[in-house]
Tab-separated table of C-alpha atoms in Angstrom:
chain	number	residue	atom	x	y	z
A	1	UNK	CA	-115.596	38.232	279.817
A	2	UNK	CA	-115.212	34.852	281.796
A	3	UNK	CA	-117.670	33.746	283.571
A	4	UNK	CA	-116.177	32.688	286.931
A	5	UNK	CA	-117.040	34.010	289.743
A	6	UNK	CA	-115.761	34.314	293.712
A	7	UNK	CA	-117.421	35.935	296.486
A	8	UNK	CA	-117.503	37.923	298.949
A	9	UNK	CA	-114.986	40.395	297.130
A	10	UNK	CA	-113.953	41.797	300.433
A	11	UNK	CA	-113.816	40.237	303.828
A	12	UNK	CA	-112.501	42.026	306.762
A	13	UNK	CA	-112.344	39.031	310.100
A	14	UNK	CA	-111.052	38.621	313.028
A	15	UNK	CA	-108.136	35.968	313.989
A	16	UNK	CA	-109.140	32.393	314.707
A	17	UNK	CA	-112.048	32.414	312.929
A	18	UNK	CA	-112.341	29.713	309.778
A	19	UNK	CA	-113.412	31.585	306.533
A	20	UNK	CA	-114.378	29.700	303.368
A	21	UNK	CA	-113.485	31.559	299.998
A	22	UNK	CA	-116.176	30.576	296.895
A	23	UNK	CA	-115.236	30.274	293.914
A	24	UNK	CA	-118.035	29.228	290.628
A	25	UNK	CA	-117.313	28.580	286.818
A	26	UNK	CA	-120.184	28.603	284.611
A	27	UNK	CA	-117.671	26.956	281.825
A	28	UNK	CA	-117.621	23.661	282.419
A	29	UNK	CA	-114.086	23.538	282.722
A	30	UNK	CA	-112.428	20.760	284.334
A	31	UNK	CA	-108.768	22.373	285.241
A	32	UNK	CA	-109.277	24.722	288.561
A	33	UNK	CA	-106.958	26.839	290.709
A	34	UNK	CA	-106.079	29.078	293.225
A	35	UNK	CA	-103.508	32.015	293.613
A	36	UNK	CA	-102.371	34.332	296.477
A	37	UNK	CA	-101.134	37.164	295.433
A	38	UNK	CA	-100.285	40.425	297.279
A	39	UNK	CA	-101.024	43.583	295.623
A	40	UNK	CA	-99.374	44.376	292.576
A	41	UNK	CA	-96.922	41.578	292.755
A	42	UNK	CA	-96.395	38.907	291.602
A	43	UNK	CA	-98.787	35.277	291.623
A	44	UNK	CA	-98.369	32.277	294.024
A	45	UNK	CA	-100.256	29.084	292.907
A	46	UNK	CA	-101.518	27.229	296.246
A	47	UNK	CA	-103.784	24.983	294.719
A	48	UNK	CA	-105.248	23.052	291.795
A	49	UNK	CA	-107.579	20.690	290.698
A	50	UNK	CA	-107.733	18.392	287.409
A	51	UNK	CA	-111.988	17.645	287.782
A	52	UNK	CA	-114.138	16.389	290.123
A	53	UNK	CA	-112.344	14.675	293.710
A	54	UNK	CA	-109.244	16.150	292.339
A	55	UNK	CA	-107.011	18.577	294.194
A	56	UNK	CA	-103.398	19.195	294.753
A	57	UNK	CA	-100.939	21.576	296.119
A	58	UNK	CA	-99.263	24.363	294.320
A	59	UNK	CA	-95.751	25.720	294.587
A	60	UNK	CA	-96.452	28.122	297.560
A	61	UNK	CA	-97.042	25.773	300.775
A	62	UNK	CA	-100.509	27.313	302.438
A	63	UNK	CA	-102.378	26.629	305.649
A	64	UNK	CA	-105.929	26.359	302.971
A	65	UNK	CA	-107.396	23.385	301.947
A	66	UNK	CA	-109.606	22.985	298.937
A	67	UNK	CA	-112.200	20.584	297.796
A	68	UNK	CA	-113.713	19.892	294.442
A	69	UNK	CA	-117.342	18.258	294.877
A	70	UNK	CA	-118.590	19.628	291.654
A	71	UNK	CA	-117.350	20.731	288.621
A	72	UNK	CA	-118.293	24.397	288.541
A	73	UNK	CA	-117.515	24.895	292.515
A	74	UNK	CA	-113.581	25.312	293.590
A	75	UNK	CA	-114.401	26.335	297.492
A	76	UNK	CA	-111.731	27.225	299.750
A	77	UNK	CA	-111.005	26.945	303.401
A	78	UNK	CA	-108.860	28.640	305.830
A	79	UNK	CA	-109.718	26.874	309.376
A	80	UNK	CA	-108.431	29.635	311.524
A	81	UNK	CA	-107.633	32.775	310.252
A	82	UNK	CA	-104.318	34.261	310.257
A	83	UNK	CA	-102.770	37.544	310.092
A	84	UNK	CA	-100.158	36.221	307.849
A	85	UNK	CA	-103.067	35.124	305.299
A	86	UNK	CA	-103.663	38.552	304.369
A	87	UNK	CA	-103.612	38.984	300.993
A	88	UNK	CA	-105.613	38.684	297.666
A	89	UNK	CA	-106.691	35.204	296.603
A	90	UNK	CA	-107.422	34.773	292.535
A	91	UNK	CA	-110.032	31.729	291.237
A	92	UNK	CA	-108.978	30.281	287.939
A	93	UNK	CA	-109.949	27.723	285.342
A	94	UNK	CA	-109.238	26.369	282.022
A	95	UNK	CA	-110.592	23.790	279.369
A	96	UNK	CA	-109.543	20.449	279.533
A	97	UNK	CA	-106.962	20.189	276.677
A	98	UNK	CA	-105.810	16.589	275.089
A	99	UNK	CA	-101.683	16.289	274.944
A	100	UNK	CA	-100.249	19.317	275.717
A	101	UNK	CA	-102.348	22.092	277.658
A	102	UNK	CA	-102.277	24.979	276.128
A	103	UNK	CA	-105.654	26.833	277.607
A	104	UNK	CA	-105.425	29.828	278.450
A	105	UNK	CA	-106.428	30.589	282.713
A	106	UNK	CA	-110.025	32.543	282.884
A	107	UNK	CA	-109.541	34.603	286.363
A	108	UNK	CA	-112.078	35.712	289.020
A	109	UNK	CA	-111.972	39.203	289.898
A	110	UNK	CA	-110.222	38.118	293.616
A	111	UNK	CA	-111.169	38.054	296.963
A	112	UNK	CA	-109.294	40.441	299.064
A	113	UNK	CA	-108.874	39.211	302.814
A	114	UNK	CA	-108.048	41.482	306.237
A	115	UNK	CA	-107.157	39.317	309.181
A	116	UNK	CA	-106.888	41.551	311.900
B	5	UNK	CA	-87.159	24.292	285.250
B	6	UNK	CA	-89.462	26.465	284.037
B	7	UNK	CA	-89.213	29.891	284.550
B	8	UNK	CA	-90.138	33.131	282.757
B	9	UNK	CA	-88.642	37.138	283.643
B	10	UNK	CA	-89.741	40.098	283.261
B	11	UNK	CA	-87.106	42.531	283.453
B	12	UNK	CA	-88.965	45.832	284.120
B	13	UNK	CA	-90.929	46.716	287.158
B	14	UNK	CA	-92.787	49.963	285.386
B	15	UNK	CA	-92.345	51.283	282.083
B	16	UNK	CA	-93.417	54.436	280.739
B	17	UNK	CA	-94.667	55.970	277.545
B	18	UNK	CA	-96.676	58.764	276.111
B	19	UNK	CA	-99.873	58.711	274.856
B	20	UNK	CA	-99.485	57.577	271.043
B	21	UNK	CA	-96.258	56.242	271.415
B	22	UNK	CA	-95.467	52.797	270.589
B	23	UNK	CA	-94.791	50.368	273.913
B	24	UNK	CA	-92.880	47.395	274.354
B	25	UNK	CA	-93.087	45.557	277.643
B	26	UNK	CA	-90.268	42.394	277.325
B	27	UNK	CA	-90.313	38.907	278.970
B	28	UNK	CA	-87.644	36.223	278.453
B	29	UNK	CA	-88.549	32.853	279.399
B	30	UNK	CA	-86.740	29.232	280.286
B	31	UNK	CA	-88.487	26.115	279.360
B	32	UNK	CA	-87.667	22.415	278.327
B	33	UNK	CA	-89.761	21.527	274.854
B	34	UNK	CA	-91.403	23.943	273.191
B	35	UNK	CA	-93.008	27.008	274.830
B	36	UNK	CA	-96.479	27.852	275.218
B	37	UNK	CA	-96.620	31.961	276.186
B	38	UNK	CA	-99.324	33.739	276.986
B	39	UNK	CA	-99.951	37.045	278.032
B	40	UNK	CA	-102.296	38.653	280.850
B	41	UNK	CA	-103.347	42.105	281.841
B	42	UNK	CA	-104.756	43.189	285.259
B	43	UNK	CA	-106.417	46.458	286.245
B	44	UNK	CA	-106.930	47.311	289.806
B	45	UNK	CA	-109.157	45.527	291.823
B	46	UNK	CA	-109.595	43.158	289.260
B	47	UNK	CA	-108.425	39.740	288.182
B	48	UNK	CA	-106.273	38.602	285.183
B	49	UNK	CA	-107.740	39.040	282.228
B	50	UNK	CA	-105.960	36.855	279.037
B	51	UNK	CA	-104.179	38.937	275.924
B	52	UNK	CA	-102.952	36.257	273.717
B	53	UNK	CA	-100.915	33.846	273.190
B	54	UNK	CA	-98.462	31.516	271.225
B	55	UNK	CA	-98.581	28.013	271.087
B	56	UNK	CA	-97.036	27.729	266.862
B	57	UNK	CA	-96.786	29.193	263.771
B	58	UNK	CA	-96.735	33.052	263.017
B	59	UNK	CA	-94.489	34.422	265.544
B	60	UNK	CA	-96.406	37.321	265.660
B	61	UNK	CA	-98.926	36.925	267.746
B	62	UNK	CA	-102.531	38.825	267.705
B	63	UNK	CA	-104.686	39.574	270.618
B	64	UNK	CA	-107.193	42.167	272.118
B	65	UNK	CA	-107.281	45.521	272.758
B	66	UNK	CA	-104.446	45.796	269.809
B	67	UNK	CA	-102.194	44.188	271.316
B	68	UNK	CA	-99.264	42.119	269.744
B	69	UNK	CA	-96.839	39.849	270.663
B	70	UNK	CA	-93.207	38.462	269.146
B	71	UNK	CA	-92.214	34.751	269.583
B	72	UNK	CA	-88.595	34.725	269.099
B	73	UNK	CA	-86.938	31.357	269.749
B	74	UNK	CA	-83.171	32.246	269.390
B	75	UNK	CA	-83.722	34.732	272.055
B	76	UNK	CA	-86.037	33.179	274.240
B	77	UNK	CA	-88.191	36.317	274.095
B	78	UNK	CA	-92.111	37.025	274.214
B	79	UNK	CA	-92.316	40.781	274.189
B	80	UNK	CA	-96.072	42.106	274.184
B	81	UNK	CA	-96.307	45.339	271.840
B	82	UNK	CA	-98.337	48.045	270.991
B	83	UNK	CA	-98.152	50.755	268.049
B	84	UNK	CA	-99.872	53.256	269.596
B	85	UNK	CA	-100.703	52.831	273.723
B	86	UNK	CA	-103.429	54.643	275.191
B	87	UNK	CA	-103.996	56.200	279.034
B	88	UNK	CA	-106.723	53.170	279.442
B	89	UNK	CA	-103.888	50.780	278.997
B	90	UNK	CA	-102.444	51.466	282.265
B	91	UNK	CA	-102.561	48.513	284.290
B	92	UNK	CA	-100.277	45.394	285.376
B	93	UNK	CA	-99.485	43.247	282.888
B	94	UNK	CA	-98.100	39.634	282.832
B	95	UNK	CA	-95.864	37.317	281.106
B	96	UNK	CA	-97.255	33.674	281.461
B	97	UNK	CA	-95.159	30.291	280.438
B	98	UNK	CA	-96.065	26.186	280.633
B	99	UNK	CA	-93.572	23.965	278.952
B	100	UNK	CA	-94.753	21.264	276.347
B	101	UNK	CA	-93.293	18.690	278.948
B	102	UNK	CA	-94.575	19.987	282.164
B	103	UNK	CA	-98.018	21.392	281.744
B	104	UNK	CA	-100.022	21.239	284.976
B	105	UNK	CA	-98.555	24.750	285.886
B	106	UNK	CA	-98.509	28.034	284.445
B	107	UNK	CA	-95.393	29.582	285.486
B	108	UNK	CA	-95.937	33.554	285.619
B	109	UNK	CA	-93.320	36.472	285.622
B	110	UNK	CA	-93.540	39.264	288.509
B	111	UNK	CA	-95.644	41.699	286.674
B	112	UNK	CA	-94.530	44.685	284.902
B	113	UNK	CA	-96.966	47.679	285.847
B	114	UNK	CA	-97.590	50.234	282.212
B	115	UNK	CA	-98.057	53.580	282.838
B	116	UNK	CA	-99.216	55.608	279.951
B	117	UNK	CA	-98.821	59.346	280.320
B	118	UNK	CA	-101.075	61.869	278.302
């Protein structure tokens, strides 16, 4: 099992309010990113980060920002809650790799966000 | 650009039976493929993958992939699937020449009958 972690699990809020998502590797590893995914489809990377004061956007545009202070901690931030960001949010990482990357992604087990 | 299918939403097999769950990908370079599963309420947990050699590909749980260039293919295999391998699985692909991404397919959910 990987060890990265993301809490809470389950959040159930109310619109307008800002809502930070954690997520902590225990790996060391420098490569970090986030997904939104909606259940049992298919996986939308928002953001990423190559190390430390590193982050950059993914493929699917998102209202979230994300900061990388330290290694092991990939926090991120919705500043007012949505209805439309509903949805499940996967934490990833992977080893730094020289040339061509080819880590394998370590997953979280996913927050799962209600905006009502 | 990069891009990797999975051309079956569900696919169904007995108990004992051998499975095959098929992905085809696009990619400029060589491919690097890997292979995820997800149960419910969980995140995506790594099968295997290919990066050179064997094109036969060992991973956990028994599970076994085929590399085959001509066809573009990475199909994830099993010789004999069990009920507990009911889950979502997916087909992963980064390209030698573009590898801050992992490009993944849309899922292909198992369902193992006993």
């Amino acid at each position: 099992e990987a060890d990265i972690y993301q809490t809470p699990r389950y959040l159930v809020i109310g619109t307008g309010k800002k809502i930070t998502l954690e997520c902590s590797q225990t790996m060391g590893h420098d490569k970090m990113y986030w997904y939104q995914q909606d259940p049992g489809m298919e996986l939308h990377l928002i953001h990423y980060s190559y190390g430390v004061n590193s982050t950059e956007k993914g493929d699917l545009s998102s209202e979230s920002t994300v900061s990388r202070i330290r290694t092991e901690h990939f926090p991120l931030t919705l500043e007012s809650a949505r209805p439309s960001h509903t949805s499940q949010y996967l934490c990833a990482s992977s080893e730094f790799s020289l040339g061509a990357d080819n880590q394998p992604q370590h997953f979280g087990d996913g927050t799962r966000l209600s905006i009502l | 650009a990069q891009s990797v299918a999975q051309p079956e939403d569900q696919v169904n097999v007995a108990e004992g039976n051998p499975l095959t769950v098929k992905c085809t990908y696009s990619v400029s370079g060589n491919p690097y493929l890997f292979w995820y599963v997800q149960y419910p309420n969980r995140g995506l947990q790594f099968l295997l993958k290919y990066i050179t050699g064997d094109n036969l590909v060992k991973g956990s749980y028994g599970f076994e992939a085929e590399f085959n260039k001509s066809q573009t293919s990475f199909h994830l295999k099993k010789p004999s699937a069990l009920v507990s391998d009911s889950a979502l699985y997916f087909c992963a692909v980064r390209g030698y020449f573009n590898t801050d991404k992992l490009i993944f397919g849309t899922g292909t959910r198992l369902q193992v009958f006993p």
